[in-house]
Short mmCIF file of C-alpha atoms in Angstrom, two decimals:
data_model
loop_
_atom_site.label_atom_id
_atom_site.label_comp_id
_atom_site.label_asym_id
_atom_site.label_seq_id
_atom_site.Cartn_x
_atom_site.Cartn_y
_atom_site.Cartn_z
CA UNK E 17 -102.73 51.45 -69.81
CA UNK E 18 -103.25 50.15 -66.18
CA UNK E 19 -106.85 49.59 -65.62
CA UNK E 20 -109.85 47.73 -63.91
CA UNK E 21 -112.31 47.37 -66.04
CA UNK E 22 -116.32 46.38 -65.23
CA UNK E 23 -119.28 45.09 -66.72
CA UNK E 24 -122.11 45.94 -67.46
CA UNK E 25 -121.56 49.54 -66.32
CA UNK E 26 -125.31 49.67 -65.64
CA UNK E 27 -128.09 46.96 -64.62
CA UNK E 28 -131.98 47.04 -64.05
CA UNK E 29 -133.06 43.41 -63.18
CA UNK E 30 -136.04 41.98 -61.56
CA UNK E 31 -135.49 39.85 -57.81
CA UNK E 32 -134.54 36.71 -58.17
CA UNK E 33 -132.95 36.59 -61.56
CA UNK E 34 -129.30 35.32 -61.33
CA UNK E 35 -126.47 37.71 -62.99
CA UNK E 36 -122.46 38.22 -62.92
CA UNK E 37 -121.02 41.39 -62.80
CA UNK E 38 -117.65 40.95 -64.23
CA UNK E 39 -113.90 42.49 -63.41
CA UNK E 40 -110.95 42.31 -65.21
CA UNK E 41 -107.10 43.48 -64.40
CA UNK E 42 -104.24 43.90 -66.64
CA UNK E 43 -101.60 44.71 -64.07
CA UNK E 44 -100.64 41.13 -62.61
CA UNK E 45 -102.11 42.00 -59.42
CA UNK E 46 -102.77 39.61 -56.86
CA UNK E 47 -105.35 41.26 -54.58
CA UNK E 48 -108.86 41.76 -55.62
CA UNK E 49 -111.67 43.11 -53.92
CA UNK E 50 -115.29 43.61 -54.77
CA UNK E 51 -117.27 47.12 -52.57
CA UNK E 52 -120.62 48.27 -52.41
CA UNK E 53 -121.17 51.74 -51.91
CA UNK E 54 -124.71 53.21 -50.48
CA UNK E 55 -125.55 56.50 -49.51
CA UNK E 56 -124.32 57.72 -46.10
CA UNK E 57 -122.53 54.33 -45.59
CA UNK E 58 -119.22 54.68 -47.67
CA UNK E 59 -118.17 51.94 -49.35
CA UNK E 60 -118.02 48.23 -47.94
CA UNK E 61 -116.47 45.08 -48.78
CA UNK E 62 -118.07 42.32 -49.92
CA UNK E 63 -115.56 39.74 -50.88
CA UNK E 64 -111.73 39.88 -51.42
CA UNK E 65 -109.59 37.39 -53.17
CA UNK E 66 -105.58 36.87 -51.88
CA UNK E 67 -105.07 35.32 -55.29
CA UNK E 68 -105.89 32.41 -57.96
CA UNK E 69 -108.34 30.32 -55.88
CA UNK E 70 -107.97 32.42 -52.73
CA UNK E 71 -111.33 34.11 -51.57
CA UNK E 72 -112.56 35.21 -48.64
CA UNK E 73 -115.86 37.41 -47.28
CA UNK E 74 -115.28 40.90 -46.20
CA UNK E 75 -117.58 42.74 -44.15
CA UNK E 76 -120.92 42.20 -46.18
CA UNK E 77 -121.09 39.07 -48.11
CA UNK E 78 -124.44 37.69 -47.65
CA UNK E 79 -126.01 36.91 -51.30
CA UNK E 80 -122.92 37.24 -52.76
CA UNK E 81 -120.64 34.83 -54.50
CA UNK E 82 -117.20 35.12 -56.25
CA UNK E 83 -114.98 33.24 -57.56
CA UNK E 84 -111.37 33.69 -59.10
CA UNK E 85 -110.22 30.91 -61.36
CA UNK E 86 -107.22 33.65 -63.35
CA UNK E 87 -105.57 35.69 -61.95
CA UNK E 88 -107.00 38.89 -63.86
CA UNK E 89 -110.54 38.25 -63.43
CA UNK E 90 -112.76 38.53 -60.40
CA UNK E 91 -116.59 38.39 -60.70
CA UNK E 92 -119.19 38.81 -58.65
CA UNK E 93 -122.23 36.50 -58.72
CA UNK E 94 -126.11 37.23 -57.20
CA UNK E 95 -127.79 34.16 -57.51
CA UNK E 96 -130.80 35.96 -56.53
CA UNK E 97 -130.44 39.69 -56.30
CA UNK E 98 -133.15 40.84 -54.09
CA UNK E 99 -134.13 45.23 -53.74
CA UNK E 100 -131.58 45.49 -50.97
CA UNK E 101 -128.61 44.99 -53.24
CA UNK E 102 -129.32 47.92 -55.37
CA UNK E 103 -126.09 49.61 -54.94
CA UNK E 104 -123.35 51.12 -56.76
CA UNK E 105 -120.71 48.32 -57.36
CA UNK E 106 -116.61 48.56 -57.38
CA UNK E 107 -114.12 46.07 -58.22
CA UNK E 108 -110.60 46.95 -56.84
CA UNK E 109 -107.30 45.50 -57.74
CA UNK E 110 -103.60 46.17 -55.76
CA UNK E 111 -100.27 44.13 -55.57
CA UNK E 112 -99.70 42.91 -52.14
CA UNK E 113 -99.55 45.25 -49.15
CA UNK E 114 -97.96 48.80 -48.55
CA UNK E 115 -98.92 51.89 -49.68
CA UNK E 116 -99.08 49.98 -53.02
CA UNK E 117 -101.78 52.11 -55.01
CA UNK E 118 -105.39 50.73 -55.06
CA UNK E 119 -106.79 51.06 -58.57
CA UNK E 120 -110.93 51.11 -58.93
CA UNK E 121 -113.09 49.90 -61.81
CA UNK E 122 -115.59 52.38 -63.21
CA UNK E 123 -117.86 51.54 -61.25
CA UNK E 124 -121.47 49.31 -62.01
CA UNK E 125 -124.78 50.64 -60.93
CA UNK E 126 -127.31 47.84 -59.92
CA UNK E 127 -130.99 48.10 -59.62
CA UNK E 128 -133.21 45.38 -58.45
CA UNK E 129 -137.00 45.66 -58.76
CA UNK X 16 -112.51 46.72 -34.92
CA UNK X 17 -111.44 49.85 -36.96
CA UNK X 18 -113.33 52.51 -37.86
CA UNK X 19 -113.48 55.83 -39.88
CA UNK X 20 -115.34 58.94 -38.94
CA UNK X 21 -116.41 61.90 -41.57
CA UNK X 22 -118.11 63.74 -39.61
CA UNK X 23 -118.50 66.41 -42.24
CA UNK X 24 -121.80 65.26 -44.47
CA UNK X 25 -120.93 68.30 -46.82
CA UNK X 26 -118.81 71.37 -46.82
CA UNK X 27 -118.92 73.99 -49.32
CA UNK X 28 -116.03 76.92 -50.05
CA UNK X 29 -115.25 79.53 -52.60
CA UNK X 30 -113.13 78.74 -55.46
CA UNK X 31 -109.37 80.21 -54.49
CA UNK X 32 -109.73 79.42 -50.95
CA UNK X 33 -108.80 76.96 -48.78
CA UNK X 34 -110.63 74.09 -46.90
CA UNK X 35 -109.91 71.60 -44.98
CA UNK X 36 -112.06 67.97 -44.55
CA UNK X 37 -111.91 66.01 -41.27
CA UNK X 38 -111.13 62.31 -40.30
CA UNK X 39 -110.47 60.36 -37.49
CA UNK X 40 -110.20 56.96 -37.47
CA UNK X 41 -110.44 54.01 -34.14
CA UNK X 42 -107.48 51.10 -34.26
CA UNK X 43 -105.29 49.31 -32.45
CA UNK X 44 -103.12 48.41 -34.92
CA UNK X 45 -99.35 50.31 -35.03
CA UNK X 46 -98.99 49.19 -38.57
CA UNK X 47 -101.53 51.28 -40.59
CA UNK X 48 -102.39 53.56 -43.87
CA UNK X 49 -104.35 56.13 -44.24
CA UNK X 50 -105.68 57.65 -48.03
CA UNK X 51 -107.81 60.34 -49.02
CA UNK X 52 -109.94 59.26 -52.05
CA UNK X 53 -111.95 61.50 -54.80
CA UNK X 54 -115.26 60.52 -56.45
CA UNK X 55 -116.39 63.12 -58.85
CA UNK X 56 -119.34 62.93 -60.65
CA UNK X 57 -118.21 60.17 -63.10
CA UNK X 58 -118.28 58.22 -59.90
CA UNK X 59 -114.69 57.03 -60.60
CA UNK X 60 -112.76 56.35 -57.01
CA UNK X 61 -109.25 58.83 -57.66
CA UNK X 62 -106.03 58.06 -55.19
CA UNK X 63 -105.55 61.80 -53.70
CA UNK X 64 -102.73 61.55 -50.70
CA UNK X 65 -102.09 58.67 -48.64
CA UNK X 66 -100.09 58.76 -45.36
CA UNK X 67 -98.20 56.01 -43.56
CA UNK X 68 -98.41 55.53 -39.87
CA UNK X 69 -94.91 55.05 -39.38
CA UNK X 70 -94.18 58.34 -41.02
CA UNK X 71 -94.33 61.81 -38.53
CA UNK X 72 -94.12 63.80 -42.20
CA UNK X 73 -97.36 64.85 -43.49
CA UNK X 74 -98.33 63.74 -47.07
CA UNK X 75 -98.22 66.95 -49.81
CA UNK X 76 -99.22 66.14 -52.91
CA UNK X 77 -99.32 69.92 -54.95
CA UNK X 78 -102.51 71.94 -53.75
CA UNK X 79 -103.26 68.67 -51.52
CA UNK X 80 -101.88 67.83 -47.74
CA UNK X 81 -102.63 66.45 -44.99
CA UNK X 82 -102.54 66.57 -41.01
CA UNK X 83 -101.80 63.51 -39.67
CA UNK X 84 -102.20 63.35 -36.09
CA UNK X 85 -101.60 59.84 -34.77
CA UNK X 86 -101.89 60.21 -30.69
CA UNK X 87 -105.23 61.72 -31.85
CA UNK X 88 -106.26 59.21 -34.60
CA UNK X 89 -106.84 62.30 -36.84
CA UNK X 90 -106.10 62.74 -40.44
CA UNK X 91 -107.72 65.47 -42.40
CA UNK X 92 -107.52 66.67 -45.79
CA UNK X 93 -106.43 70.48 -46.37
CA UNK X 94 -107.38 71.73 -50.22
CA UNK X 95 -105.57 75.04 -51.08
CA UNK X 96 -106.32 77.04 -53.70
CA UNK X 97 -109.64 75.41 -54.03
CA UNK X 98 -110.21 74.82 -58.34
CA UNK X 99 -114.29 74.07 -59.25
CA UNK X 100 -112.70 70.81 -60.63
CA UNK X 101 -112.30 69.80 -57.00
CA UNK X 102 -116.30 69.47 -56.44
CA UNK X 103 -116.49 65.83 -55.51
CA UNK X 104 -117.49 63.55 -52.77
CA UNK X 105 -114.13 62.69 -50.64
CA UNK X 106 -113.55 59.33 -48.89
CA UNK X 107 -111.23 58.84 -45.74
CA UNK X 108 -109.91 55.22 -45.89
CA UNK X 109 -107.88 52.86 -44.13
CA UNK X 110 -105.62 49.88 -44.55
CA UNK X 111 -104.28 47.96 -41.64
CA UNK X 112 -100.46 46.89 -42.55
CA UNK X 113 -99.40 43.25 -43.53
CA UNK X 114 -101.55 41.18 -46.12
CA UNK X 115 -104.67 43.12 -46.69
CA UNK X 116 -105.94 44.74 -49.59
CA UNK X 117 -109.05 45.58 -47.41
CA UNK X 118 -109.77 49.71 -46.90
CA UNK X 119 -112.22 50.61 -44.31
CA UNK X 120 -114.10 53.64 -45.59
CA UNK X 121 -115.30 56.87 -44.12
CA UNK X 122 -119.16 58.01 -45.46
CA UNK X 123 -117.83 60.83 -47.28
CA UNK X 124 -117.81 64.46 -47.13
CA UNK X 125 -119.29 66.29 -50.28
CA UNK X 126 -117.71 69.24 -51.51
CA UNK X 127 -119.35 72.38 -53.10
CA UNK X 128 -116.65 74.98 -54.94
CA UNK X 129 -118.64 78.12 -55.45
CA UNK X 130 -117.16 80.21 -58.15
#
């Protein structure tokens, strides 16, 4: 079965305690993409990856990191999650360009106290 | 740089009928795609229609369609025959052509189905 998959699909951490959120793919893709989605903002990207080795920031990176050393997985680092990145979390995976169908992870909710 | 309008925070309609969610979106591009996305409670993100700019055909897709109108940047999402399985916050996105994978996304419009 085609599928992004996410972990952990829920988080409570404290501010300034590093963690990885990670994403998988089983469908060869090469695009990746990691959103944030907030109330009354839609979702936003954070970072995007072209392929293997290949990233790049989208429209809200700052205290972020990713990095994408296979081609399946893509995970997103906070080296030090502060309150303002509480946020539900998507990873996204396509092949290149078109109408090509984006597929969506479950989803990972993040809290930061 | 583009952008996405919902300007519907929430819209509510009784099951069997028929309801339509607006969009309009600001680019400059020629090249473009436009997609209606679902997020139910589960909060998973579900494909409904998507539309390509190039295309003067509006996307059907069963009790789902859309009118795209491209001199007016609009593209809104008609629901017919409104089920109570269609409650769900709905996304307007957009994808400039070429090598993106990037969608800009609307804020959302939620949708109440009253039996």
């Amino acid at each position: 079965e085609a599928q992004v998959t996410q972990n952990p699909r829920y988080l409570i951490t404290v501010t300034g305690k590093k963690l990885t959120v990670t994403c998988s793919q089983n469908m060869n893709h090469e695009y990746m993409s990691w959103y944030r989605q907030d109330p009354g903002l839609g979702l936003r990207q954070i970072y995007y990856s072209m392929n293997v080795e290949v990233t790049d920031k989208g429209d809200v990176p700052e205290g972020y990191k990713v990095s994408r050393k296979e081609k399946r997985n893509f995970p997103l680092i906070l080296e030090s999650p502060s309150p303002n990145q509480t946020s539900l979390y998507f990873c996204a995976s396509t092949s290149t360009g078109g109408t090509d169908t984006q597929y969506f992870g479950p989803g990972t909710r993040l809290t930061v106290l | 740089a583009q952008t996405v309008t919902q300007s519907q925070p929430e819209m509510s309609v009784q099951e069997a009928e028929t309801v339509t969610l607006s969009c309009t979106y600001d680019t400059s591009e020629s090249d473009y795609y436009l997609f209606w996305y679902k997020q139910p409670p589960s909060r998973q993100m579900i494909l409904v229609i998507r539309q390509e700019a190039y295309k003067q055909q509006n996307a059907t897709e069963n009790r789902f369609s859309v009118n795209f109108q491209k001199a007016a940047k609009s593209f809104s999402l008609k629901i017919s025959d409104s089920q109570l399985g269609d409650a769900a916050m709905y996304f307007c996105a957009y994808r400039r052509g070429g090598a993106t994978n990037k969608l800009i996304f609307g804020t959302g419009t939620l949708l109440a189905v009253q039996p």
